[in-house]
PDB file of N, CA and C in Angstrom:
ATOM      1  N   MET P 293     102.512  74.885 105.592  1.00  0.00           N
ATOM      2  CA  MET P 293     103.733  75.477 106.053  1.00  0.00           C
ATOM      3  C   MET P 293     104.070  76.728 105.458  1.00  0.00           C
ATOM      4  N   SER P 294     103.426  77.221 104.311  1.00  0.00           N
ATOM      5  CA  SER P 294     103.588  78.339 103.746  1.00  0.00           C
ATOM      6  C   SER P 294     103.039  79.515 104.513  1.00  0.00           C
ATOM      7  N   ILE P 295     102.167  79.264 105.417  1.00  0.00           N
ATOM      8  CA  ILE P 295     101.498  80.299 106.294  1.00  0.00           C
ATOM      9  C   ILE P 295     102.305  80.513 107.576  1.00  0.00           C
ATOM     10  N   GLY P 296     103.476  79.893 107.732  1.00  0.00           N
ATOM     11  CA  GLY P 296     104.261  80.175 108.955  1.00  0.00           C
ATOM     12  C   GLY P 296     104.093  79.031 109.994  1.00  0.00           C
ATOM     13  N   MET P 297     103.249  78.112 109.761  1.00  0.00           N
ATOM     14  CA  MET P 297     102.987  77.026 110.828  1.00  0.00           C
ATOM     15  C   MET P 297     104.188  75.957 110.699  1.00  0.00           C
ATOM     16  N   SER P 298     104.717  75.591 111.792  1.00  0.00           N
ATOM     17  CA  SER P 298     105.688  74.603 111.824  1.00  0.00           C
ATOM     18  C   SER P 298     105.104  73.170 111.633  1.00  0.00           C
ATOM     19  N   TYR P 299     105.910  72.121 111.250  1.00  0.00           N
ATOM     20  CA  TYR P 299     105.416  70.852 111.092  1.00  0.00           C
ATOM     21  C   TYR P 299     104.967  70.265 112.491  1.00  0.00           C
ATOM     22  N   GLY P 300     105.728  70.566 113.572  1.00  0.00           N
ATOM     23  CA  GLY P 300     105.290  70.183 114.888  1.00  0.00           C
ATOM     24  C   GLY P 300     103.973  70.791 115.285  1.00  0.00           C
ATOM     25  N   ASP P 301     103.699  72.008 115.108  1.00  0.00           N
ATOM     26  CA  ASP P 301     102.439  72.570 115.472  1.00  0.00           C
ATOM     27  C   ASP P 301     101.358  71.985 114.612  1.00  0.00           C
ATOM     28  N   PHE P 302     101.616  71.736 113.231  1.00  0.00           N
ATOM     29  CA  PHE P 302     100.520  71.119 112.438  1.00  0.00           C
ATOM     30  C   PHE P 302     100.189  69.703 112.813  1.00  0.00           C
ATOM     31  N   TRP P 303     101.260  68.858 113.060  1.00  0.00           N
ATOM     32  CA  TRP P 303     100.944  67.399 113.367  1.00  0.00           C
ATOM     33  C   TRP P 303     100.656  67.264 114.774  1.00  0.00           C
ATOM     34  N   GLU P 304     101.249  67.959 115.684  1.00  0.00           N
ATOM     35  CA  GLU P 304     101.087  67.666 117.120  1.00  0.00           C
ATOM     36  C   GLU P 304     100.286  68.639 117.894  1.00  0.00           C
ATOM     37  N   GLY P 305     100.035  69.821 117.289  1.00  0.00           N
ATOM     38  CA  GLY P 305      99.353  70.939 117.993  1.00  0.00           C
ATOM     39  C   GLY P 305      97.810  70.803 117.929  1.00  0.00           C
ATOM     40  N   ASP P 306      97.192  71.777 118.508  1.00  0.00           N
ATOM     41  CA  ASP P 306      95.716  71.726 118.549  1.00  0.00           C
ATOM     42  C   ASP P 306      95.198  71.814 117.158  1.00  0.00           C
ATOM     43  N   VAL P 307      93.923  71.249 116.964  1.00  0.00           N
ATOM     44  CA  VAL P 307      93.349  71.171 115.639  1.00  0.00           C
ATOM     45  C   VAL P 307      92.914  72.575 115.170  1.00  0.00           C
ATOM     46  N   ALA P 308      92.704  73.601 116.049  1.00  0.00           N
ATOM     47  CA  ALA P 308      92.264  74.845 115.615  1.00  0.00           C
ATOM     48  C   ALA P 308      93.503  75.775 115.233  1.00  0.00           C
ATOM     49  N   LEU P 309      94.730  75.364 115.557  1.00  0.00           N
ATOM     50  CA  LEU P 309      95.930  76.138 115.144  1.00  0.00           C
ATOM     51  C   LEU P 309      95.917  76.470 113.671  1.00  0.00           C
ATOM     52  N   PRO P 310      95.653  75.671 112.683  1.00  0.00           N
ATOM     53  CA  PRO P 310      95.760  75.990 111.255  1.00  0.00           C
ATOM     54  C   PRO P 310      94.887  77.227 110.965  1.00  0.00           C
ATOM     55  N   LYS P 311      93.637  77.302 111.589  1.00  0.00           N
ATOM     56  CA  LYS P 311      92.751  78.317 111.286  1.00  0.00           C
ATOM     57  C   LYS P 311      93.355  79.676 111.835  1.00  0.00           C
ATOM     58  N   PHE P 312      93.977  79.660 112.999  1.00  0.00           N
ATOM     59  CA  PHE P 312      94.603  80.856 113.592  1.00  0.00           C
ATOM     60  C   PHE P 312      95.797  81.286 112.696  1.00  0.00           C
ATOM     61  N   TYR P 313      96.588  80.278 112.226  1.00  0.00           N
ATOM     62  CA  TYR P 313      97.816  80.605 111.380  1.00  0.00           C
ATOM     63  C   TYR P 313      97.271  81.277 110.096  1.00  0.00           C
ATOM     64  N   ARG P 314      96.146  80.727 109.534  1.00  0.00           N
ATOM     65  CA  ARG P 314      95.611  81.227 108.209  1.00  0.00           C
ATOM     66  C   ARG P 314      95.247  82.625 108.427  1.00  0.00           C
ATOM     67  N   GLU P 315      94.422  82.908 109.585  1.00  0.00           N
ATOM     68  CA  GLU P 315      94.047  84.242 109.785  1.00  0.00           C
ATOM     69  C   GLU P 315      95.101  85.244 109.975  1.00  0.00           C
ATOM     70  N   ALA P 316      96.271  84.821 110.813  1.00  0.00           N
ATOM     71  CA  ALA P 316      97.282  85.659 110.911  1.00  0.00           C
ATOM     72  C   ALA P 316      98.005  85.941 109.629  1.00  0.00           C
ATOM     73  N   PHE P 317      98.075  84.992 108.769  1.00  0.00           N
ATOM     74  CA  PHE P 317      98.752  85.052 107.412  1.00  0.00           C
ATOM     75  C   PHE P 317      97.944  86.005 106.635  1.00  0.00           C
ATOM     76  N   LYS P 318      96.653  85.945 106.532  1.00  0.00           N
ATOM     77  CA  LYS P 318      95.829  86.921 105.828  1.00  0.00           C
ATOM     78  C   LYS P 318      96.029  88.424 106.302  1.00  0.00           C
ATOM     79  N   ILE P 319      96.116  88.580 107.658  1.00  0.00           N
ATOM     80  CA  ILE P 319      96.348  89.889 108.212  1.00  0.00           C
ATOM     81  C   ILE P 319      97.749  90.433 107.774  1.00  0.00           C
ATOM     82  N   ARG P 320      98.757  89.539 107.919  1.00  0.00           N
ATOM     83  CA  ARG P 320     100.056  89.855 107.415  1.00  0.00           C
ATOM     84  C   ARG P 320     100.090  90.321 106.031  1.00  0.00           C
ATOM     85  N   GLN P 321      99.266  89.626 105.068  1.00  0.00           N
ATOM     86  CA  GLN P 321      99.261  89.972 103.660  1.00  0.00           C
ATOM     87  C   GLN P 321      98.587  91.240 103.356  1.00  0.00           C
ATOM     88  N   GLU P 322      97.530  91.379 104.204  1.00  0.00           N
ATOM     89  CA  GLU P 322      96.747  92.664 104.023  1.00  0.00           C
ATOM     90  C   GLU P 322      97.677  93.889 104.401  1.00  0.00           C
ATOM     91  N   ARG P 323      98.369  93.741 105.472  1.00  0.00           N
ATOM     92  CA  ARG P 323      99.268  94.899 105.960  1.00  0.00           C
ATOM     93  C   ARG P 323     100.351  95.128 104.903  1.00  0.00           C
ATOM     94  N   GLU P 324     100.885  94.020 104.335  1.00  0.00           N
ATOM     95  CA  GLU P 324     101.985  94.194 103.332  1.00  0.00           C
ATOM     96  C   GLU P 324     101.372  94.834 102.041  1.00  0.00           C
ATOM     97  N   ARG P 325     100.127  94.582 101.643  1.00  0.00           N
ATOM     98  CA  ARG P 325      99.513  95.153 100.537  1.00  0.00           C
ATOM     99  C   ARG P 325      99.283  96.659 100.824  1.00  0.00           C
ATOM    100  N   GLU P 326      98.865  97.005 102.076  1.00  0.00           N
ATOM    101  CA  GLU P 326      98.574  98.386 102.442  1.00  0.00           C
ATOM    102  C   GLU P 326      99.896  99.163 102.397  1.00  0.00           C
ATOM    103  N   GLN P 327     101.036  98.650 102.929  1.00  0.00           N
ATOM    104  CA  GLN P 327     102.286  99.245 102.897  1.00  0.00           C
ATOM    105  C   GLN P 327     102.892  99.511 101.465  1.00  0.00           C
ATOM    106  N   THR P 328     102.694  98.398 100.647  1.00  0.00           N
ATOM    107  CA  THR P 328     103.133  98.495  99.233  1.00  0.00           C
ATOM    108  C   THR P 328     102.298  99.608  98.415  1.00  0.00           C
ATOM    109  N   ASN P 329     100.999  99.623  98.737  1.00  0.00           N
ATOM    110  CA  ASN P 329     100.056 100.594  98.103  1.00  0.00           C
ATOM    111  C   ASN P 329     100.484 102.067  98.643  1.00  0.00           C
ATOM    112  N   PHE P 330     100.749 102.188  99.917  1.00  0.00           N
ATOM    113  CA  PHE P 330     101.155 103.436 100.356  1.00  0.00           C
ATOM    114  C   PHE P 330     102.460 104.018  99.784  1.00  0.00           C
ATOM    115  N   ALA P 331     103.440 103.024  99.589  1.00  0.00           N
ATOM    116  CA  ALA P 331     104.769 103.361  99.079  1.00  0.00           C
ATOM    117  C   ALA P 331     104.522 103.816  97.611  1.00  0.00           C
ATOM    118  N   ALA P 332     103.696 103.084  96.908  1.00  0.00           N
ATOM    119  CA  ALA P 332     103.409 103.392  95.514  1.00  0.00           C
ATOM    120  C   ALA P 332     102.758 104.856  95.382  1.00  0.00           C
ATOM    121  N   TRP P 333     101.695 105.078  96.299  1.00  0.00           N
ATOM    122  CA  TRP P 333     101.176 106.384  96.356  1.00  0.00           C
ATOM    123  C   TRP P 333     102.243 107.479  96.643  1.00  0.00           C
ATOM    124  N   LEU P 334     103.073 107.323  97.642  1.00  0.00           N
ATOM    125  CA  LEU P 334     103.982 108.232  97.965  1.00  0.00           C
ATOM    126  C   LEU P 334     105.010 108.464  96.798  1.00  0.00           C
ATOM    127  N   ASN P 335     105.340 107.522  96.227  1.00  0.00           N
ATOM    128  CA  ASN P 335     106.216 107.531  94.994  1.00  0.00           C
ATOM    129  C   ASN P 335     105.583 108.417  93.889  1.00  0.00           C
ATOM    130  N   GLY P 336     104.291 108.156  93.673  1.00  0.00           N
ATOM    131  CA  GLY P 336     103.509 108.995  92.759  1.00  0.00           C
ATOM    132  C   GLY P 336     103.434 110.474  93.122  1.00  0.00           C
ATOM    133  N   LEU P 337     103.326 110.725  94.463  1.00  0.00           N
ATOM    134  CA  LEU P 337     103.278 112.034  94.981  1.00  0.00           C
ATOM    135  C   LEU P 337     104.642 112.816  94.629  1.00  0.00           C
ATOM    136  N   TYR P 338     105.784 112.117  94.931  1.00  0.00           N
ATOM    137  CA  TYR P 338     107.034 112.678  94.680  1.00  0.00           C
ATOM    138  C   TYR P 338     107.196 112.976  93.235  1.00  0.00           C
ATOM    139  N   THR P 339     106.783 112.015  92.454  1.00  0.00           N
ATOM    140  CA  THR P 339     106.929 112.052  90.955  1.00  0.00           C
ATOM    141  C   THR P 339     106.070 113.199  90.368  1.00  0.00           C
ATOM    142  N   ALA P 340     104.827 113.351  90.869  1.00  0.00           N
ATOM    143  CA  ALA P 340     104.027 114.445  90.378  1.00  0.00           C
ATOM    144  C   ALA P 340     104.561 115.749  90.748  1.00  0.00           C
ATOM    145  N   LYS P 341     105.127 115.971  91.879  1.00  0.00           N
ATOM    146  CA  LYS P 341     105.769 117.139  92.389  1.00  0.00           C
ATOM    147  C   LYS P 341     106.983 117.474  91.445  1.00  0.00           C
ATOM    148  N   ALA P 342     107.768 116.571  91.068  1.00  0.00           N
ATOM    149  CA  ALA P 342     108.961 116.599  90.250  1.00  0.00           C
ATOM    150  C   ALA P 342     108.483 117.102  88.909  1.00  0.00           C
ATOM    151  N   TYR P 343     107.480 116.499  88.270  1.00  0.00           N
ATOM    152  CA  TYR P 343     106.901 116.964  87.079  1.00  0.00           C
ATOM    153  C   TYR P 343     106.356 118.340  87.111  1.00  0.00           C
ATOM    154  N   ALA P 344     105.707 118.631  88.219  1.00  0.00           N
ATOM    155  CA  ALA P 344     105.133 120.044  88.321  1.00  0.00           C
ATOM    156  C   ALA P 344     106.260 121.100  88.368  1.00  0.00           C
ATOM    157  N   VAL P 345     107.341 120.731  89.086  1.00  0.00           N
ATOM    158  CA  VAL P 345     108.431 121.645  89.066  1.00  0.00           C
ATOM    159  C   VAL P 345     109.085 121.862  87.749  1.00  0.00           C
ATOM    160  N   VAL P 346     109.453 120.759  87.135  1.00  0.00           N
ATOM    161  CA  VAL P 346     110.034 120.771  85.805  1.00  0.00           C
ATOM    162  C   VAL P 346     109.221 121.615  84.743  1.00  0.00           C
ATOM    163  N   LEU P 347     107.910 121.151  84.647  1.00  0.00           N
ATOM    164  CA  LEU P 347     107.116 121.759  83.599  1.00  0.00           C
ATOM    165  C   LEU P 347     106.676 123.177  84.074  1.00  0.00           C
ATOM    166  N   GLY P 348     106.404 123.465  85.306  1.00  0.00           N
ATOM    167  CA  GLY P 348     106.172 124.804  85.806  1.00  0.00           C
ATOM    168  C   GLY P 348     107.287 125.736  85.571  1.00  0.00           C
ATOM    169  N   ASN P 349     108.531 125.278  85.675  1.00  0.00           N
ATOM    170  CA  ASN P 349     109.656 126.208  85.440  1.00  0.00           C
ATOM    171  C   ASN P 349     109.849 126.280  83.993  1.00  0.00           C
ATOM    172  N   ALA P 350     109.513 125.261  83.150  1.00  0.00           N
ATOM    173  CA  ALA P 350     109.830 125.277  81.704  1.00  0.00           C
ATOM    174  C   ALA P 350     108.851 126.336  81.071  1.00  0.00           C
ATOM    175  N   PHE P 351     107.580 126.243  81.504  1.00  0.00           N
ATOM    176  CA  PHE P 351     106.630 127.143  80.838  1.00  0.00           C
ATOM    177  C   PHE P 351     106.244 128.400  81.574  1.00  0.00           C
ATOM    178  N   ALA P 352     106.974 128.704  82.601  1.00  0.00           N
ATOM    179  CA  ALA P 352     106.669 129.914  83.345  1.00  0.00           C
ATOM    180  C   ALA P 352     107.148 131.240  82.755  1.00  0.00           C
ATOM    181  N   ASP P 353     106.585 132.287  83.008  1.00  0.00           N
ATOM    182  CA  ASP P 353     107.029 133.535  82.534  1.00  0.00           C
ATOM    183  C   ASP P 353     108.440 133.876  82.989  1.00  0.00           C
ATOM    184  N   LYS P 354     109.156 134.708  82.266  1.00  0.00           N
ATOM    185  CA  LYS P 354     110.498 134.988  82.623  1.00  0.00           C
ATOM    186  C   LYS P 354     110.663 135.678  84.033  1.00  0.00           C
ATOM    187  N   ASN P 355     109.713 136.414  84.320  1.00  0.00           N
ATOM    188  CA  ASN P 355     109.770 137.063  85.659  1.00  0.00           C
ATOM    189  C   ASN P 355     109.270 136.363  86.796  1.00  0.00           C
ATOM    190  N   ALA P 356     108.677 135.165  86.511  1.00  0.00           N
ATOM    191  CA  ALA P 356     108.064 134.383  87.544  1.00  0.00           C
ATOM    192  C   ALA P 356     109.159 133.742  88.495  1.00  0.00           C
ATOM    193  N   GLU P 357     108.789 133.621  89.772  1.00  0.00           N
ATOM    194  CA  GLU P 357     109.647 132.965  90.636  1.00  0.00           C
ATOM    195  C   GLU P 357     109.765 131.435  90.352  1.00  0.00           C
ATOM    196  N   PRO P 358     110.973 130.854  90.271  1.00  0.00           N
ATOM    197  CA  PRO P 358     111.060 129.494  89.970  1.00  0.00           C
ATOM    198  C   PRO P 358     110.442 128.612  91.008  1.00  0.00           C
ATOM    199  N   LEU P 359     109.898 127.564  90.676  1.00  0.00           N
ATOM    200  CA  LEU P 359     109.350 126.519  91.593  1.00  0.00           C
ATOM    201  C   LEU P 359     110.570 125.635  92.052  1.00  0.00           C
ATOM    202  N   GLU P 360     110.490 125.020  93.294  1.00  0.00           N
ATOM    203  CA  GLU P 360     111.517 124.288  93.800  1.00  0.00           C
ATOM    204  C   GLU P 360     110.985 122.925  94.292  1.00  0.00           C
ATOM    205  N   TYR P 361     111.782 121.891  94.179  1.00  0.00           N
ATOM    206  CA  TYR P 361     111.401 120.594  94.615  1.00  0.00           C
ATOM    207  C   TYR P 361     111.599 120.582  96.128  1.00  0.00           C
ATOM    208  N   PHE P 362     111.054 119.578  96.872  1.00  0.00           N
ATOM    209  CA  PHE P 362     111.186 119.453  98.277  1.00  0.00           C
ATOM    210  C   PHE P 362     112.638 119.566  98.666  1.00  0.00           C
ATOM    211  N   ASP P 363     112.939 120.277  99.773  1.00  0.00           N
ATOM    212  CA  ASP P 363     114.391 120.179 100.259  1.00  0.00           C
ATOM    213  C   ASP P 363     114.602 119.125 101.331  1.00  0.00           C
ATOM    214  N   LYS P 364     113.512 118.507 101.798  1.00  0.00           N
ATOM    215  CA  LYS P 364     113.589 117.408 102.603  1.00  0.00           C
ATOM    216  C   LYS P 364     112.362 116.601 102.624  1.00  0.00           C
ATOM    217  N   PRO P 365     112.330 115.311 103.031  1.00  0.00           N
ATOM    218  CA  PRO P 365     111.218 114.466 102.819  1.00  0.00           C
ATOM    219  C   PRO P 365     109.877 114.959 103.486  1.00  0.00           C
ATOM    220  N   ILE P 366     108.887 114.486 102.930  1.00  0.00           N
ATOM    221  CA  ILE P 366     107.520 114.991 103.419  1.00  0.00           C
ATOM    222  C   ILE P 366     107.298 114.245 104.802  1.00  0.00           C
ATOM    223  N   PRO P 367     106.967 115.034 105.842  1.00  0.00           N
ATOM    224  CA  PRO P 367     106.851 114.381 107.192  1.00  0.00           C
ATOM    225  C   PRO P 367     105.535 113.502 107.095  1.00  0.00           C
ATOM    226  N   LEU P 368     105.661 112.228 107.602  1.00  0.00           N
ATOM    227  CA  LEU P 368     104.500 111.294 107.496  1.00  0.00           C
ATOM    228  C   LEU P 368     103.752 111.129 108.814  1.00  0.00           C
ATOM    229  N   THR P 369     104.460 111.390 109.926  1.00  0.00           N
ATOM    230  CA  THR P 369     103.692 111.304 111.210  1.00  0.00           C
ATOM    231  C   THR P 369     103.671 112.638 111.928  1.00  0.00           C
ATOM    232  N   PRO P 370     102.794 112.742 112.804  1.00  0.00           N
ATOM    233  CA  PRO P 370     102.774 114.067 113.610  1.00  0.00           C
ATOM    234  C   PRO P 370     104.132 114.418 114.292  1.00  0.00           C
ATOM    235  N   GLY P 371     104.766 113.475 114.778  1.00  0.00           N
ATOM    236  CA  GLY P 371     106.072 113.558 115.479  1.00  0.00           C
ATOM    237  C   GLY P 371     107.125 114.224 114.579  1.00  0.00           C
ATOM    238  N   GLU P 372     107.111 113.942 113.230  1.00  0.00           N
ATOM    239  CA  GLU P 372     108.061 114.507 112.363  1.00  0.00           C
ATOM    240  C   GLU P 372     107.747 115.863 111.878  1.00  0.00           C
ATOM    241  N   GLN P 373     106.548 116.425 112.071  1.00  0.00           N
ATOM    242  CA  GLN P 373     106.182 117.680 111.535  1.00  0.00           C
ATOM    243  C   GLN P 373     106.639 118.763 112.556  1.00  0.00           C
ATOM    244  N   PRO P 374     107.155 119.750 112.017  1.00  0.00           N
ATOM    245  CA  PRO P 374     107.609 120.915 112.951  1.00  0.00           C
ATOM    246  C   PRO P 374     106.310 121.527 113.694  1.00  0.00           C
ATOM    247  N   PRO P 375     106.620 122.087 114.814  1.00  0.00           N
ATOM    248  CA  PRO P 375     105.395 122.633 115.488  1.00  0.00           C
ATOM    249  C   PRO P 375     104.839 123.987 114.775  1.00  0.00           C
ATOM    250  N   PRO P 376     103.616 124.214 114.688  1.00  0.00           N
ATOM    251  CA  PRO P 376     103.075 125.231 113.937  1.00  0.00           C
ATOM    252  C   PRO P 376     103.523 126.675 114.412  1.00  0.00           C
ATOM    253  N   ASP P 377     103.713 127.502 113.600  1.00  0.00           N
ATOM    254  CA  ASP P 377     104.098 128.913 113.968  1.00  0.00           C
ATOM    255  C   ASP P 377     102.942 129.525 114.740  1.00  0.00           C
ATOM    256  N   PRO P 378     103.257 130.147 115.883  1.00  0.00           N
ATOM    257  CA  PRO P 378     102.200 130.670 116.691  1.00  0.00           C
ATOM    258  C   PRO P 378     101.427 131.795 116.008  1.00  0.00           C
ATOM    259  N   GLU P 379     102.270 132.629 115.329  1.00  0.00           N
ATOM    260  CA  GLU P 379     101.482 133.708 114.565  1.00  0.00           C
ATOM    261  C   GLU P 379     100.679 133.186 113.538  1.00  0.00           C
ATOM    262  N   GLN P 380     101.169 132.175 112.686  1.00  0.00           N
ATOM    263  CA  GLN P 380     100.286 131.560 111.589  1.00  0.00           C
ATOM    264  C   GLN P 380      99.149 130.907 112.215  1.00  0.00           C
ATOM    265  N   GLU P 381      99.244 130.283 113.355  1.00  0.00           N
ATOM    266  CA  GLU P 381      98.078 129.618 114.040  1.00  0.00           C
ATOM    267  C   GLU P 381      97.068 130.668 114.511  1.00  0.00           C
ATOM    268  N   ARG P 382      97.461 131.717 115.022  1.00  0.00           N
ATOM    269  CA  ARG P 382      96.598 132.811 115.538  1.00  0.00           C
ATOM    270  C   ARG P 382      95.872 133.382 114.306  1.00  0.00           C
ATOM    271  N   LEU P 383      96.536 133.525 113.125  1.00  0.00           N
ATOM    272  CA  LEU P 383      95.885 134.194 111.974  1.00  0.00           C
ATOM    273  C   LEU P 383      94.842 133.089 111.418  1.00  0.00           C
ATOM    274  N   ARG P 384      95.096 131.784 111.402  1.00  0.00           N
ATOM    275  CA  ARG P 384      94.269 130.822 111.008  1.00  0.00           C
ATOM    276  C   ARG P 384      93.005 130.802 111.871  1.00  0.00           C
ATOM    277  N   MET P 385      93.191 130.876 113.219  1.00  0.00           N
ATOM    278  CA  MET P 385      92.049 130.837 114.061  1.00  0.00           C
ATOM    279  C   MET P 385      91.247 132.102 113.934  1.00  0.00           C
ATOM    280  N   ARG P 386      91.876 133.237 113.681  1.00  0.00           N
ATOM    281  CA  ARG P 386      91.131 134.461 113.525  1.00  0.00           C
ATOM    282  C   ARG P 386      90.259 134.387 112.266  1.00  0.00           C
ATOM    283  N   ILE P 387      90.791 133.780 111.168  1.00  0.00           N
ATOM    284  CA  ILE P 387      90.088 133.757 109.925  1.00  0.00           C
ATOM    285  C   ILE P 387      88.840 132.739 110.185  1.00  0.00           C
ATOM    286  N   ALA P 388      89.087 131.633 110.862  1.00  0.00           N
ATOM    287  CA  ALA P 388      88.085 130.633 111.113  1.00  0.00           C
ATOM    288  C   ALA P 388      86.917 131.324 111.986  1.00  0.00           C
ATOM    289  N   LEU P 389      87.200 132.107 112.881  1.00  0.00           N
ATOM    290  CA  LEU P 389      86.239 132.775 113.830  1.00  0.00           C
ATOM    291  C   LEU P 389      85.452 133.751 112.981  1.00  0.00           C
ATOM    292  N   ASP P 390      86.138 134.538 112.073  1.00  0.00           N
ATOM    293  CA  ASP P 390      85.465 135.544 111.391  1.00  0.00           C
ATOM    294  C   ASP P 390      84.491 134.811 110.354  1.00  0.00           C
ATOM    295  N   ASN P 391      84.854 133.735 109.863  1.00  0.00           N
ATOM    296  CA  ASN P 391      83.979 132.960 108.964  1.00  0.00           C
ATOM    297  C   ASN P 391      82.718 132.474 109.729  1.00  0.00           C
ATOM    298  N   PHE P 392      83.102 131.992 110.865  1.00  0.00           N
ATOM    299  CA  PHE P 392      81.918 131.500 111.765  1.00  0.00           C
ATOM    300  C   PHE P 392      80.971 132.557 112.016  1.00  0.00           C
ATOM    301  N   VAL P 393      81.389 133.686 112.424  1.00  0.00           N
ATOM    302  CA  VAL P 393      80.630 134.833 112.813  1.00  0.00           C
ATOM    303  C   VAL P 393      79.771 135.359 111.524  1.00  0.00           C
ATOM    304  N   ASN P 394      80.488 135.452 110.363  1.00  0.00           N
ATOM    305  CA  ASN P 394      79.808 135.867 109.131  1.00  0.00           C
ATOM    306  C   ASN P 394      78.738 134.908 108.722  1.00  0.00           C
ATOM    307  N   PHE P 395      79.050 133.663 108.935  1.00  0.00           N
ATOM    308  CA  PHE P 395      77.993 132.576 108.558  1.00  0.00           C
ATOM    309  C   PHE P 395      76.752 132.752 109.303  1.00  0.00           C
ATOM    310  N   TYR P 396      76.789 133.005 110.653  1.00  0.00           N
ATOM    311  CA  TYR P 396      75.648 133.149 111.446  1.00  0.00           C
ATOM    312  C   TYR P 396      74.950 134.484 111.252  1.00  0.00           C
ATOM    313  N   LYS P 397      75.718 135.567 110.912  1.00  0.00           N
ATOM    314  CA  LYS P 397      75.136 136.813 110.561  1.00  0.00           C
ATOM    315  C   LYS P 397      74.231 136.833 109.349  1.00  0.00           C
ATOM    316  N   LYS P 398      74.735 136.005 108.399  1.00  0.00           N
ATOM    317  CA  LYS P 398      73.898 135.812 107.115  1.00  0.00           C
ATOM    318  C   LYS P 398      72.606 135.157 107.368  1.00  0.00           C
ATOM    319  N   LYS P 399      72.602 134.253 108.316  1.00  0.00           N
ATOM    320  CA  LYS P 399      71.455 133.423 108.621  1.00  0.00           C
ATOM    321  C   LYS P 399      70.278 134.276 109.286  1.00  0.00           C
ATOM    322  N   GLU P 400      70.715 135.342 110.080  1.00  0.00           N
ATOM    323  CA  GLU P 400      69.748 136.087 110.772  1.00  0.00           C
ATOM    324  C   GLU P 400      69.019 137.113 109.838  1.00  0.00           C
TER     325      GLU P 400
END
């Protein structure tokens, strides 16, 4: 019953049902472990950034620009991310193309 199966399903249901309930329970447990692990990793990422900001500002030169913590949460899905700046994207593509051309010029 700890795997989510009712007494009625256990006693009156098909004999294969416990196997399916066990497999579904294992899948749910694995998904929960992955979510917990990701939350712990994300927490560590935010903590590392906080330490980097504090220590970076504490030991920086007097004329250095101060580091800042995130002003909003890190986007986790593509839908949350802002669209790329067209000028920045054009520059990135130009650099990639130049690197590609230079790579093949060196091979010849």
